[in-house]
Amino acid sequence: MSVLVEVARRLTARADARLVVANLVGVGLGLVSAALQARALGPTGRGEIAVAIAPATVIAILMGFGLPDYFGRRSAQGADRRVLASVSGVLALVSGLVCALPYLFFVGFQTDPGTVSRVLLIVYAAVSPVVVYGSCTSAVAAGHGAWRGVVLARFLPQLVTVAGLVVLIAVGPSPLSVGLLLIATTLLGSLLPGVLGGALPTGRATIAEAVAAVRFGLRGWPAGSVALLNQRIDLLLLSVLATSYDLGLYAVATTLAATLNGVSVSIAIPLRNRIVRGERDIVPGASTAVLGLLLVAGGVVAAALPLLIPLVLGADFLPAQGAMTVLLLAQAPLGAVIVLTQSLIAVGRPGAPLVGEALALVVTVVLVLVAYPAYGIVAAALANLAGNLVSWSVLVHLARRHVTRAPVLSFVVPSRWSIAALRES
């Protein structure tokens, strides 16, 4: 027993281990949340929420203009957290003001007057500057190594969501009430790391820091924006092309698959801090370790779907099984992309992936537009997989060019060095 306690103590002393454990808890809670939403609202009700939440989530990230990458890197270099938080607040407010009018035009295009989707999209638009600020201060906390809030943010919002859903189901759920709950827990998750990590806006914001942040952020923002769109464009296109029923099925499939994403993020962020300090050789092994780990995890979950879907989500969601399987497997190359992208940010090359990510985006868009009308949501999932594979190929080339001159196979085939790199990171 004492040996087990000692092993547990050593594991939880490591940031990546704590993040992985927290993500596993978050995955479990996320699955419970998805099941409760699916059973309470059905595919059509879930689709109403997705029409608003899916694009709003992407827009909030785009409104960050690459700033979280700058603040995470600066914090890892030892900059004052309070000053960085103050600059984050000022720039988040500026972002909200700049984006307000275009956002209003988008609301009118995306949703119809008087619908639940329009209300949710307007509410999310109003709080998006706060989400941007929270993303920046979360990056500051992670860069500084203040992991408590980062770890809690991996599962506490999901726990609050589950508790809120239980209450809503007891009193009578609706797409509006569930959507507002999801927005509230998004705010909680974005603000928690900064608050608990000491990244509070009590320092004096400087023009020099703000200018440096904007310059760095805008260098990487085009590539980051295209990469983000490449990851979400399938769902965004379906929010326009698909019926509420198909969109509800695909939104649940996307939610299930995305639960695996937390593993790669848990490894990539601590890894980025080490690369900033000069440790570049661990990148190939860490990326292939994530690739192999997510392939195995995705395969196991996909094999269990025939039992899990009726048991957890309900028989109404069985038509989503094919899309779920493809999207689960698509998380493996995406996980490697996340690790390699963070390594490029760490070495000061945030804009490097732009051309490749644009190519991947074109591939995904064309495949969705051509194949979805004939083959349905499975075709959209295959388009997502194709885009992730293109992104991965490009990122391997860029990592070899800018981070470390390791052989191509070391970025592709997991080996004993992968396990060693994972243990070290």
Short mmCIF file of C-alpha atoms in Angstrom, two decimals:
data_model
loop_
_atom_site.label_atom_id
_atom_site.label_comp_id
_atom_site.label_asym_id
_atom_site.label_seq_id
_atom_site.Cartn_x
_atom_site.Cartn_y
_atom_site.Cartn_z
CA MET A 1 0.00 0.00 0.00
CA SER A 2 2.82 2.40 0.85
CA VAL A 3 4.35 1.75 -2.58
CA LEU A 4 1.06 2.65 -4.28
CA VAL A 5 0.78 5.81 -2.19
CA GLU A 6 4.33 6.82 -3.12
CA VAL A 7 3.68 6.18 -6.83
CA ALA A 8 0.50 8.25 -6.65
CA ARG A 9 2.33 11.05 -4.85
CA ARG A 10 5.07 11.19 -7.50
CA LEU A 11 2.60 11.15 -10.36
CA THR A 12 0.43 13.91 -8.95
CA ALA A 13 3.53 16.04 -8.36
CA ARG A 14 3.89 16.31 -12.16
CA ALA A 15 1.83 18.87 -14.04
CA ASP A 16 1.10 16.66 -17.03
CA ALA A 17 -0.03 13.77 -14.83
CA ARG A 18 -2.37 16.00 -12.85
CA LEU A 19 -3.78 17.46 -16.04
CA VAL A 20 -4.32 14.02 -17.57
CA VAL A 21 -6.09 12.76 -14.44
CA ALA A 22 -8.21 15.91 -14.32
CA ASN A 23 -9.04 15.49 -17.99
CA LEU A 24 -10.07 11.88 -17.44
CA VAL A 25 -12.45 13.06 -14.72
CA GLY A 26 -13.64 15.80 -17.06
CA VAL A 27 -14.16 13.26 -19.84
CA GLY A 28 -16.33 11.15 -17.58
CA LEU A 29 -18.37 14.15 -16.49
CA GLY A 30 -18.56 15.37 -20.08
CA LEU A 31 -20.02 12.04 -21.17
CA VAL A 32 -22.58 12.23 -18.37
CA SER A 33 -23.42 15.78 -19.42
CA ALA A 34 -23.78 14.76 -23.08
CA ALA A 35 -26.02 11.87 -22.10
CA LEU A 36 -28.24 14.07 -19.94
CA GLN A 37 -28.53 16.69 -22.69
CA ALA A 38 -29.27 14.06 -25.32
CA ARG A 39 -32.00 12.37 -23.29
CA ALA A 40 -33.52 15.65 -22.12
CA LEU A 41 -33.60 17.45 -25.48
CA GLY A 42 -33.25 14.82 -28.21
CA PRO A 43 -31.37 15.37 -31.50
CA THR A 44 -33.52 18.34 -32.58
CA GLY A 45 -33.22 20.23 -29.27
CA ARG A 46 -29.50 19.55 -29.17
CA GLY A 47 -29.29 20.89 -32.71
CA GLU A 48 -30.97 24.17 -31.69
CA ILE A 49 -28.22 24.74 -29.14
CA ALA A 50 -25.48 23.79 -31.60
CA VAL A 51 -26.65 26.40 -34.14
CA ALA A 52 -25.58 29.07 -31.62
CA ILE A 53 -22.91 27.50 -29.41
CA ALA A 54 -20.81 25.91 -32.17
CA PRO A 55 -20.03 29.14 -34.07
CA ALA A 56 -19.97 31.27 -30.90
CA THR A 57 -17.24 29.09 -29.40
CA VAL A 58 -15.12 29.50 -32.52
CA ILE A 59 -15.72 33.26 -32.68
CA ALA A 60 -14.65 33.70 -29.05
CA ILE A 61 -11.36 31.96 -29.82
CA LEU A 62 -10.87 34.04 -32.97
CA MET A 63 -11.50 37.22 -30.96
CA GLY A 64 -8.40 36.35 -28.94
CA PHE A 65 -6.29 37.30 -32.01
CA GLY A 66 -3.54 34.90 -30.92
CA LEU A 67 -3.01 36.78 -27.63
CA PRO A 68 -3.15 33.71 -25.32
CA ASP A 69 -0.11 32.26 -27.11
CA TYR A 70 1.86 35.43 -26.41
CA PHE A 71 0.85 35.63 -22.76
CA GLY A 72 1.59 31.96 -22.13
CA ARG A 73 5.04 32.31 -23.68
CA ARG A 74 5.82 35.55 -21.82
CA SER A 75 4.73 34.05 -18.54
CA ALA A 76 6.98 31.03 -19.11
CA GLN A 77 9.84 33.50 -19.67
CA GLY A 78 9.21 34.99 -16.21
CA ALA A 79 7.16 38.14 -16.91
CA ASP A 80 4.99 39.58 -14.12
CA ARG A 81 1.62 37.77 -14.06
CA ARG A 82 -0.26 40.81 -12.78
CA VAL A 83 1.02 43.06 -15.55
CA LEU A 84 0.17 40.42 -18.15
CA ALA A 85 -3.33 40.06 -16.69
CA SER A 86 -3.90 43.82 -16.82
CA VAL A 87 -2.76 43.98 -20.43
CA SER A 88 -5.05 41.01 -21.16
CA GLY A 89 -8.03 42.88 -19.76
CA VAL A 90 -7.38 45.98 -21.84
CA LEU A 91 -6.88 44.03 -25.06
CA ALA A 92 -9.93 41.83 -24.43
CA LEU A 93 -12.07 44.96 -24.09
CA VAL A 94 -10.60 46.41 -27.29
CA SER A 95 -11.31 43.12 -29.08
CA GLY A 96 -14.93 43.21 -27.94
CA LEU A 97 -15.40 46.76 -29.23
CA VAL A 98 -13.74 46.01 -32.58
CA CYS A 99 -15.77 42.85 -33.15
CA ALA A 100 -19.16 44.11 -31.91
CA LEU A 101 -20.59 45.28 -35.24
CA PRO A 102 -19.44 42.28 -37.33
CA TYR A 103 -20.79 39.98 -34.61
CA LEU A 104 -24.23 41.62 -34.85
CA PHE A 105 -24.26 41.05 -38.62
CA PHE A 106 -23.35 37.40 -38.06
CA VAL A 107 -26.17 36.95 -35.53
CA GLY A 108 -28.64 38.19 -38.13
CA PHE A 109 -27.22 35.84 -40.77
CA GLN A 110 -26.95 32.72 -38.61
CA THR A 111 -30.26 32.79 -36.71
CA ASP A 112 -33.90 33.74 -37.18
CA PRO A 113 -35.67 36.36 -35.03
CA GLY A 114 -37.37 35.01 -31.93
CA THR A 115 -35.54 31.67 -31.90
CA VAL A 116 -33.69 30.11 -29.00
CA SER A 117 -30.57 30.01 -31.16
CA ARG A 118 -30.63 33.80 -31.60
CA VAL A 119 -30.99 34.43 -27.86
CA LEU A 120 -28.09 32.10 -27.05
CA LEU A 121 -25.88 33.62 -29.74
CA ILE A 122 -26.54 37.16 -28.46
CA VAL A 123 -25.76 36.14 -24.87
CA TYR A 124 -22.53 34.44 -25.95
CA ALA A 125 -21.57 37.52 -27.97
CA ALA A 126 -22.04 39.72 -24.90
CA VAL A 127 -19.72 37.61 -22.73
CA SER A 128 -17.12 36.83 -25.41
CA PRO A 129 -14.69 39.59 -24.25
CA VAL A 130 -14.72 37.97 -20.80
CA VAL A 131 -13.96 34.60 -22.40
CA VAL A 132 -11.05 36.20 -24.28
CA TYR A 133 -9.71 37.70 -21.05
CA GLY A 134 -10.06 34.34 -19.30
CA SER A 135 -8.22 32.55 -22.10
CA CYS A 136 -5.32 34.99 -21.79
CA THR A 137 -5.07 34.75 -18.00
CA SER A 138 -5.37 30.96 -18.19
CA ALA A 139 -2.36 30.99 -20.51
CA VAL A 140 -0.50 33.23 -18.05
CA ALA A 141 -1.21 30.81 -15.20
CA ALA A 142 -0.11 27.80 -17.25
CA GLY A 143 3.05 29.53 -18.43
CA HIS A 144 3.96 30.40 -14.85
CA GLY A 145 3.36 26.81 -13.74
CA ALA A 146 0.40 27.69 -11.49
CA TRP A 147 -1.39 24.44 -12.26
CA ARG A 148 -4.09 24.30 -9.56
CA GLY A 149 -6.62 26.43 -11.42
CA VAL A 150 -5.68 24.87 -14.76
CA VAL A 151 -6.30 21.41 -13.32
CA LEU A 152 -9.61 22.40 -11.72
CA ALA A 153 -10.77 23.99 -14.98
CA ARG A 154 -10.48 20.57 -16.65
CA PHE A 155 -13.35 19.10 -14.67
CA LEU A 156 -15.08 21.62 -12.38
CA PRO A 157 -17.13 23.26 -15.18
CA GLN A 158 -18.31 19.81 -16.28
CA LEU A 159 -19.25 18.98 -12.70
CA VAL A 160 -21.27 22.20 -12.42
CA THR A 161 -22.89 21.43 -15.78
CA VAL A 162 -23.97 17.96 -14.65
CA ALA A 163 -25.37 19.34 -11.39
CA GLY A 164 -27.21 22.08 -13.27
CA LEU A 165 -28.64 19.59 -15.77
CA VAL A 166 -29.95 17.42 -12.96
CA VAL A 167 -31.77 20.44 -11.52
CA LEU A 168 -33.10 21.48 -14.94
CA ILE A 169 -34.36 17.99 -15.70
CA ALA A 170 -36.20 17.98 -12.39
CA VAL A 171 -37.98 21.28 -13.13
CA GLY A 172 -38.32 20.87 -16.89
CA PRO A 173 -35.39 21.45 -19.29
CA SER A 174 -35.48 23.50 -22.49
CA PRO A 175 -32.86 24.29 -25.15
CA LEU A 176 -32.69 27.85 -23.78
CA SER A 177 -32.05 26.89 -20.15
CA VAL A 178 -29.51 24.22 -21.11
CA GLY A 179 -27.74 26.61 -23.50
CA LEU A 180 -27.48 29.32 -20.85
CA LEU A 181 -26.04 26.76 -18.43
CA LEU A 182 -23.38 25.81 -20.97
CA ILE A 183 -22.43 29.47 -21.48
CA ALA A 184 -22.16 30.02 -17.72
CA THR A 185 -19.86 27.03 -17.23
CA THR A 186 -17.74 28.17 -20.17
CA LEU A 187 -17.16 31.44 -18.33
CA LEU A 188 -16.26 29.52 -15.17
CA GLY A 189 -13.73 27.37 -17.00
CA SER A 190 -12.07 30.34 -18.69
CA LEU A 191 -11.72 32.50 -15.57
CA LEU A 192 -10.80 29.88 -12.96
CA PRO A 193 -7.11 29.30 -13.87
CA GLY A 194 -6.24 32.99 -13.80
CA VAL A 195 -8.05 33.68 -10.54
CA LEU A 196 -6.43 30.75 -8.71
CA GLY A 197 -3.09 31.19 -10.49
CA GLY A 198 -2.47 34.75 -9.35
CA ALA A 199 -3.01 36.22 -12.83
CA LEU A 200 -5.14 39.10 -11.57
CA PRO A 201 -5.31 42.55 -13.24
CA THR A 202 -3.64 44.39 -10.37
CA GLY A 203 -0.43 45.31 -12.18
CA ARG A 204 0.13 48.36 -14.32
CA ALA A 205 -0.59 47.71 -17.99
CA THR A 206 2.11 49.09 -20.24
CA ILE A 207 1.82 50.21 -23.84
CA ALA A 208 5.03 48.38 -24.71
CA GLU A 209 3.66 45.05 -23.43
CA ALA A 210 0.35 45.59 -25.22
CA VAL A 211 2.06 46.41 -28.52
CA ALA A 212 4.33 43.37 -28.21
CA ALA A 213 1.31 41.18 -27.46
CA VAL A 214 -0.62 42.43 -30.47
CA ARG A 215 2.37 42.04 -32.79
CA PHE A 216 3.08 38.49 -31.67
CA GLY A 217 -0.59 37.55 -31.63
CA LEU A 218 -1.26 38.88 -35.12
CA ARG A 219 1.76 37.01 -36.46
CA GLY A 220 0.26 33.73 -35.36
CA TRP A 221 -3.43 34.61 -35.55
CA PRO A 222 -3.96 33.86 -39.27
CA ALA A 223 -2.41 30.40 -38.92
CA GLY A 224 -4.17 29.73 -35.62
CA SER A 225 -7.50 30.91 -37.00
CA VAL A 226 -7.25 28.73 -40.08
CA ALA A 227 -6.18 25.76 -37.93
CA LEU A 228 -9.15 26.33 -35.62
CA LEU A 229 -11.55 26.61 -38.54
CA ASN A 230 -10.06 23.45 -40.00
CA GLN A 231 -10.89 21.63 -36.76
CA ARG A 232 -14.45 23.02 -36.50
CA ILE A 233 -15.46 23.79 -40.08
CA ASP A 234 -17.36 20.53 -40.50
CA LEU A 235 -19.68 21.38 -37.61
CA LEU A 236 -19.94 25.02 -38.68
CA LEU A 237 -20.93 24.05 -42.22
CA LEU A 238 -23.51 21.61 -40.94
CA SER A 239 -25.00 24.35 -38.76
CA VAL A 240 -25.99 25.96 -42.08
CA LEU A 241 -26.46 22.93 -44.37
CA ALA A 242 -28.01 20.30 -42.11
CA THR A 243 -31.40 19.83 -40.52
CA SER A 244 -31.64 20.30 -36.75
CA TYR A 245 -31.87 16.50 -36.45
CA ASP A 246 -28.64 15.82 -38.38
CA LEU A 247 -26.90 18.71 -36.64
CA GLY A 248 -27.94 17.35 -33.23
CA LEU A 249 -26.51 13.93 -34.08
CA TYR A 250 -23.26 15.43 -35.34
CA ALA A 251 -22.92 17.82 -32.40
CA VAL A 252 -23.13 14.92 -29.95
CA ALA A 253 -20.62 12.93 -32.04
CA THR A 254 -18.25 15.90 -32.01
CA THR A 255 -18.66 16.36 -28.26
CA LEU A 256 -17.85 12.70 -27.61
CA ALA A 257 -14.75 12.74 -29.82
CA ALA A 258 -13.48 16.03 -28.41
CA THR A 259 -13.24 14.52 -24.93
CA LEU A 260 -10.03 12.82 -26.08
CA ASN A 261 -8.54 16.20 -26.99
CA GLY A 262 -7.80 17.03 -23.37
CA VAL A 263 -5.03 14.42 -23.28
CA SER A 264 -3.00 16.16 -25.97
CA VAL A 265 -3.55 19.60 -24.41
CA SER A 266 -2.47 18.24 -21.01
CA ILE A 267 0.84 17.15 -22.51
CA ALA A 268 1.35 20.05 -24.93
CA ILE A 269 1.13 22.94 -22.44
CA PRO A 270 3.78 21.72 -19.95
CA LEU A 271 5.85 20.65 -22.97
CA ARG A 272 5.66 24.19 -24.39
CA ASN A 273 7.09 25.63 -21.19
CA ARG A 274 10.10 23.30 -21.44
CA ILE A 275 10.70 24.09 -25.11
CA VAL A 276 10.69 27.82 -24.31
CA ARG A 277 13.58 27.05 -21.95
CA GLY A 278 15.53 25.24 -24.70
CA GLU A 279 14.52 21.56 -24.50
CA ARG A 280 13.58 20.74 -28.10
CA ASP A 281 14.59 17.10 -28.52
CA ILE A 282 11.53 15.74 -26.71
CA VAL A 283 9.09 17.02 -29.35
CA PRO A 284 9.11 14.03 -31.78
CA GLY A 285 8.67 11.47 -29.02
CA ALA A 286 5.95 13.42 -27.27
CA SER A 287 3.95 13.91 -30.47
CA THR A 288 4.11 10.23 -31.46
CA ALA A 289 3.23 9.19 -27.91
CA VAL A 290 0.08 11.32 -28.11
CA LEU A 291 -0.66 9.91 -31.56
CA GLY A 292 -0.42 6.31 -30.36
CA LEU A 293 -2.28 6.94 -27.12
CA LEU A 294 -5.23 8.58 -28.87
CA LEU A 295 -5.37 5.88 -31.55
CA VAL A 296 -5.71 3.22 -28.87
CA ALA A 297 -8.20 5.21 -26.79
CA GLY A 298 -10.28 6.11 -29.84
CA GLY A 299 -10.31 2.52 -31.03
CA VAL A 300 -11.45 1.22 -27.65
CA VAL A 301 -14.28 3.76 -27.38
CA ALA A 302 -15.32 3.17 -31.00
CA ALA A 303 -15.53 -0.59 -30.41
CA ALA A 304 -17.81 0.01 -27.42
CA LEU A 305 -20.18 2.41 -29.22
CA PRO A 306 -22.85 -0.21 -30.08
CA LEU A 307 -23.32 -0.72 -26.34
CA LEU A 308 -22.60 2.81 -25.15
CA ILE A 309 -24.94 4.74 -27.43
CA PRO A 310 -28.24 3.05 -26.45
CA LEU A 311 -27.18 2.83 -22.81
CA VAL A 312 -25.84 6.37 -22.37
CA LEU A 313 -27.41 8.53 -25.08
CA GLY A 314 -30.49 6.59 -26.05
CA ALA A 315 -31.46 4.68 -29.19
CA ASP A 316 -32.35 7.93 -30.98
CA PHE A 317 -28.61 8.59 -31.38
CA LEU A 318 -27.67 5.25 -32.98
CA PRO A 319 -27.58 6.88 -36.45
CA ALA A 320 -24.57 8.89 -35.22
CA GLN A 321 -22.42 5.78 -34.62
CA GLY A 322 -20.56 5.93 -37.94
CA ALA A 323 -19.69 9.60 -37.55
CA MET A 324 -18.64 9.04 -33.94
CA THR A 325 -16.25 6.25 -34.97
CA VAL A 326 -14.55 8.36 -37.64
CA LEU A 327 -14.31 11.44 -35.40
CA LEU A 328 -12.81 9.39 -32.55
CA LEU A 329 -10.05 8.14 -34.85
CA ALA A 330 -9.55 11.66 -36.24
CA GLN A 331 -8.47 12.82 -32.77
CA ALA A 332 -5.13 10.97 -33.10
CA PRO A 333 -3.61 13.15 -35.85
CA LEU A 334 -5.26 16.20 -34.27
CA GLY A 335 -3.55 15.42 -30.95
CA ALA A 336 -0.17 15.32 -32.68
CA VAL A 337 -1.02 18.62 -34.41
CA ILE A 338 -1.72 20.26 -31.04
CA VAL A 339 1.64 19.14 -29.63
CA LEU A 340 3.58 20.25 -32.72
CA THR A 341 1.75 23.59 -32.90
CA GLN A 342 2.65 24.39 -29.30
CA SER A 343 6.28 23.52 -30.03
CA LEU A 344 6.33 26.04 -32.90
CA ILE A 345 4.78 28.70 -30.67
CA ALA A 346 7.42 27.97 -28.04
CA VAL A 347 10.26 28.67 -30.48
CA GLY A 348 8.65 31.91 -31.66
CA ARG A 349 7.15 30.64 -34.93
CA PRO A 350 3.39 31.03 -34.37
CA GLY A 351 2.63 31.93 -37.98
CA ALA A 352 4.58 29.12 -39.63
CA PRO A 353 1.66 26.70 -40.22
CA LEU A 354 -0.50 29.17 -42.20
CA VAL A 355 -0.15 27.82 -45.76
CA GLY A 356 -0.50 24.19 -44.74
CA GLU A 357 -3.49 24.85 -42.51
CA ALA A 358 -5.15 26.80 -45.31
CA LEU A 359 -4.69 23.80 -47.59
CA ALA A 360 -6.20 21.52 -44.95
CA LEU A 361 -9.15 23.89 -44.58
CA VAL A 362 -9.81 23.86 -48.32
CA VAL A 363 -9.70 20.05 -48.34
CA THR A 364 -12.20 19.83 -45.48
CA VAL A 365 -14.61 22.41 -46.92
CA VAL A 366 -14.63 20.87 -50.40
CA LEU A 367 -15.20 17.37 -49.05
CA VAL A 368 -18.06 18.47 -46.78
CA LEU A 369 -19.79 20.45 -49.54
CA VAL A 370 -19.43 17.66 -52.09
CA ALA A 371 -20.02 14.58 -49.95
CA TYR A 372 -22.45 15.59 -47.19
CA PRO A 373 -25.54 16.04 -49.40
CA ALA A 374 -25.10 12.51 -50.77
CA TYR A 375 -23.63 10.58 -47.85
CA GLY A 376 -24.68 12.44 -44.71
CA ILE A 377 -22.83 13.06 -41.47
CA VAL A 378 -20.34 10.20 -41.94
CA ALA A 379 -18.99 12.06 -44.98
CA ALA A 380 -18.59 15.21 -42.88
CA ALA A 381 -16.64 13.20 -40.30
CA LEU A 382 -14.37 11.77 -43.01
CA ALA A 383 -13.73 15.31 -44.25
CA ASN A 384 -12.65 16.23 -40.71
CA LEU A 385 -10.25 13.27 -40.66
CA ALA A 386 -8.79 14.24 -44.03
CA GLY A 387 -8.19 17.81 -42.86
CA ASN A 388 -6.47 16.60 -39.69
CA LEU A 389 -4.17 14.33 -41.70
CA VAL A 390 -3.17 17.21 -43.98
CA SER A 391 -2.51 19.44 -40.95
CA TRP A 392 -0.41 16.74 -39.31
CA SER A 393 1.72 16.26 -42.43
CA VAL A 394 2.40 19.99 -42.65
CA LEU A 395 3.22 20.31 -38.94
CA VAL A 396 5.72 17.45 -39.08
CA HIS A 397 7.57 19.24 -41.89
CA LEU A 398 7.52 22.55 -40.00
CA ALA A 399 8.64 21.01 -36.71
CA ARG A 400 11.60 19.39 -38.48
CA ARG A 401 12.46 22.74 -40.04
CA HIS A 402 12.08 25.03 -37.03
CA VAL A 403 12.22 22.90 -33.86
CA THR A 404 14.45 19.84 -34.26
CA ARG A 405 16.07 18.02 -37.18
CA ALA A 406 14.85 14.58 -36.16
CA PRO A 407 14.05 11.90 -38.79
CA VAL A 408 10.54 11.88 -40.24
CA LEU A 409 9.82 8.43 -38.81
CA SER A 410 10.43 9.72 -35.28
CA PHE A 411 7.39 11.99 -35.77
CA VAL A 412 5.25 9.19 -37.21
CA VAL A 413 5.98 5.86 -35.53
CA PRO A 414 5.67 5.55 -31.72
CA SER A 415 8.71 3.94 -30.09
CA ARG A 416 10.35 3.49 -26.70
CA TRP A 417 11.64 7.06 -27.12
CA SER A 418 8.02 8.19 -27.30
CA ILE A 419 7.32 6.72 -23.88
CA ALA A 420 10.50 8.26 -22.50
CA ALA A 421 9.57 11.68 -23.88
CA LEU A 422 6.08 11.36 -22.43
CA ARG A 423 7.49 10.52 -19.01
CA GLU A 424 9.93 13.45 -19.18
CA SER A 425 7.40 16.02 -20.41
#
